Coordinates of C-alpha atoms in Angstrom, one line a residue:
M1 CA 0.0 0.1 0.0
A2 CA 1.5 3.3 -1.2
A3 CA 1.2 6.3 1.3
L4 CA -0.4 9.2 -0.2
R5 CA -0.2 12.7 1.0
F6 CA -3.5 14.7 1.0
E7 CA -5.0 17.4 3.2
D8 CA -8.2 16.2 5.0
N9 CA -10.3 19.4 5.4
R10 CA -13.0 18.5 8.0
F11 CA -15.6 21.1 9.2
P12 CA -18.3 21.1 11.8
G13 CA -21.7 20.1 10.6
A14 CA -23.0 23.7 11.3
Q15 CA -20.8 24.8 8.4
F16 CA -22.1 22.3 5.9
A17 CA -24.7 24.8 4.5
E18 CA -22.0 27.3 3.6
V19 CA -19.5 24.5 2.4
R20 CA -22.1 22.8 0.1
K21 CA -22.5 26.2 -1.8
A22 CA -18.9 25.8 -3.1
T23 CA -19.2 22.2 -4.4
P24 CA -20.5 21.1 -7.8
L25 CA -23.5 19.0 -6.5
G26 CA -24.0 20.7 -3.1
Q27 CA -22.5 17.5 -1.3
V28 CA -19.2 16.4 0.2
P29 CA -16.8 14.8 -0.3
T30 CA -14.9 16.6 -2.9
L31 CA -11.4 16.1 -4.0
H32 CA -8.9 18.8 -5.7
V33 CA -6.7 17.4 -8.3
D34 CA -4.3 19.6 -10.3
G35 CA -6.9 22.5 -10.0
V36 CA -9.9 20.4 -10.9
L37 CA -12.6 19.9 -8.4
V38 CA -13.9 16.2 -8.3
T39 CA -17.1 15.0 -6.6
Q40 CA -18.7 11.5 -6.0
S41 CA -17.3 9.5 -3.1
D42 CA -16.8 6.2 -5.0
A43 CA -15.0 7.9 -7.8
I44 CA -12.8 9.6 -5.3
T45 CA -12.4 6.2 -3.5
R46 CA -11.4 4.4 -6.8
Y47 CA -9.0 7.1 -7.7
A48 CA -7.2 7.2 -4.4
G49 CA -7.2 3.3 -4.5
K50 CA -5.5 3.2 -7.7
L51 CA -2.9 5.7 -6.6
A52 CA -2.3 3.7 -3.4
G53 CA -2.3 0.3 -4.8
L54 CA -5.6 -0.7 -3.1
Y55 CA -7.5 -1.2 -6.3
P56 CA -7.2 -4.3 -8.3
T57 CA -5.4 -4.2 -11.8
D58 CA -7.1 -7.4 -12.9
A59 CA -10.4 -6.6 -14.5
Y60 CA -12.4 -9.5 -12.9
Q61 CA -11.0 -8.7 -9.4
A62 CA -11.9 -5.0 -9.9
L63 CA -15.5 -6.2 -10.9
L64 CA -15.6 -8.0 -7.6
C65 CA -14.3 -5.0 -5.7
D66 CA -16.9 -2.7 -7.5
E67 CA -19.6 -5.1 -6.8
V68 CA -19.1 -5.0 -3.0
M69 CA -18.7 -1.3 -3.0
D70 CA -21.7 -0.6 -5.0
A71 CA -23.9 -3.0 -2.7
V72 CA -22.6 -0.9 0.4
E73 CA -23.4 2.2 -1.4
D74 CA -27.1 0.7 -2.1
A75 CA -27.4 -0.2 1.6
N76 CA -26.0 3.4 2.6
V77 CA -28.9 4.9 0.4
K78 CA -31.5 2.9 2.2
L79 CA -30.0 4.0 5.6
G80 CA -29.9 7.7 4.2
T81 CA -33.5 7.9 3.7
T82 CA -34.0 7.8 7.4
F83 CA -31.6 10.7 8.2
G84 CA -33.8 13.7 9.2
L85 CA -36.6 11.5 10.6
T86 CA -37.4 11.8 14.3
G87 CA -39.7 10.2 16.8
D88 CA -41.7 7.5 15.8
A89 CA -41.2 7.9 12.2
L90 CA -37.5 7.3 12.7
K91 CA -38.0 4.3 14.9
V92 CA -40.4 2.7 12.3
A93 CA -38.1 3.3 9.4
R94 CA -34.9 2.1 11.1
T95 CA -36.9 -0.9 12.6
A96 CA -38.0 -1.7 9.0
L97 CA -34.3 -1.7 7.8
V98 CA -33.1 -3.8 10.8
E99 CA -35.7 -6.5 9.9
G100 CA -35.3 -6.4 6.2
P101 CA -32.7 -4.7 4.0
L102 CA -29.7 -4.5 6.4
P103 CA -29.6 -8.2 7.3
L104 CA -30.0 -9.0 3.5
Y105 CA -27.0 -6.8 2.6
L106 CA -24.9 -8.1 5.6
R107 CA -25.7 -11.7 4.9
W108 CA -24.7 -11.2 1.1
L109 CA -21.5 -9.4 2.1
Q110 CA -20.5 -12.3 4.3
T111 CA -21.3 -14.6 1.6
Q112 CA -19.1 -12.7 -0.8
L113 CA -16.2 -12.6 1.7
Q114 CA -16.4 -16.3 2.1
A115 CA -16.7 -17.0 -1.7
H116 CA -13.4 -15.1 -2.1
G117 CA -11.3 -16.7 0.6
G118 CA -12.7 -15.4 3.7
D119 CA -10.2 -12.7 4.4
Y120 CA -10.9 -9.9 1.8
F121 CA -13.4 -9.2 -0.6
A122 CA -11.2 -9.2 -3.8
D123 CA -7.7 -9.7 -5.1
N124 CA -6.7 -11.9 -2.0
R125 CA -5.6 -8.7 -0.3
L126 CA -7.0 -5.4 1.3
T127 CA -8.7 -3.4 -1.3
I128 CA -10.8 -0.3 -1.3
A129 CA -13.9 -2.7 -0.9
D130 CA -12.6 -3.9 2.5
L131 CA -12.2 -0.3 3.5
K132 CA -15.7 0.7 2.3
V133 CA -17.1 -2.2 4.3
F134 CA -15.2 -1.4 7.3
V135 CA -16.5 2.1 7.4
F136 CA -20.1 1.0 6.8
L137 CA -19.9 -1.8 9.6
N138 CA -18.1 0.8 12.0
G139 CA -21.3 2.9 11.3
L140 CA -23.7 0.1 12.1
N141 CA -21.8 -0.9 15.2
S142 CA -21.3 2.7 16.5
G143 CA -24.4 3.3 18.5
R144 CA -25.0 6.4 16.9
L145 CA -27.8 5.2 14.6
D146 CA -30.9 5.1 16.9
H147 CA -32.9 1.9 16.5
V148 CA -30.0 -0.1 14.9
P149 CA -28.8 -2.5 17.4
T150 CA -25.0 -2.3 18.1
D151 CA -24.8 -6.2 17.8
L152 CA -26.6 -6.3 14.4
V153 CA -23.4 -7.2 12.5
A154 CA -22.1 -9.7 15.0
T155 CA -25.6 -11.4 15.0
V156 CA -26.5 -11.5 11.4
A157 CA -23.1 -11.9 9.8
P158 CA -20.3 -12.8 12.4
L159 CA -17.6 -13.2 9.8
L160 CA -18.1 -9.6 9.0
S161 CA -17.3 -8.7 12.5
A162 CA -13.9 -10.6 12.2
H163 CA -13.3 -8.7 8.9
L164 CA -13.9 -5.4 10.7
Q165 CA -11.3 -6.4 13.3
R166 CA -8.8 -7.5 10.7
V167 CA -9.0 -4.4 8.8
A168 CA -8.9 -2.2 11.9
K169 CA -5.5 -3.8 12.8
T170 CA -4.0 -2.9 9.4
P171 CA -1.3 -0.5 10.3
A172 CA -2.4 2.3 7.9
V173 CA -6.0 2.0 9.1
A174 CA -5.1 1.8 12.8
Q175 CA -2.6 4.9 12.3
Y176 CA -5.3 7.0 10.6
Y177 CA -7.9 6.4 13.1
A178 CA -5.4 7.0 15.9
Q179 CA -4.6 10.5 14.3
L180 CA -8.5 11.2 14.3
G181 CA -8.6 10.4 18.0
A182 CA -11.3 7.7 17.1

């Protein structure tokens, strides 16, 4: 894995309304590359993954990597529909996700992990697919999502919990999160 230098500009949520005015689609993340402002998180992830050696060069392995990333994005979109809801509406929406789509995606991810050797999702090594799953699982386990049990992943797809721990122990990942104070 090649080390990439980048500037990580984070901002408090209260500043988002102002920050979004300077982005092409009114959303983050964005990436500045040689004076060009690029948007779309998965495009940015693939670009950085290629630069860092975390994206497969083999077309079939890249397909497997993309498949996992796109499935996680689909699950995130479903989860995203619940943001902004409150009270009973939030509880009903999140409970429906916990009882249906989230376990479906978690089981599918676990099956894919097993089908590709049990350690990584593609190329028999750490790729951006593993990192995207890692972030997704961390979010589900965080306790910050009301009405999503923190043991959902461990209960539904225990091999994903082991994957989460394996990725967390990767030196670059551990170092990055240590710098964030997470």
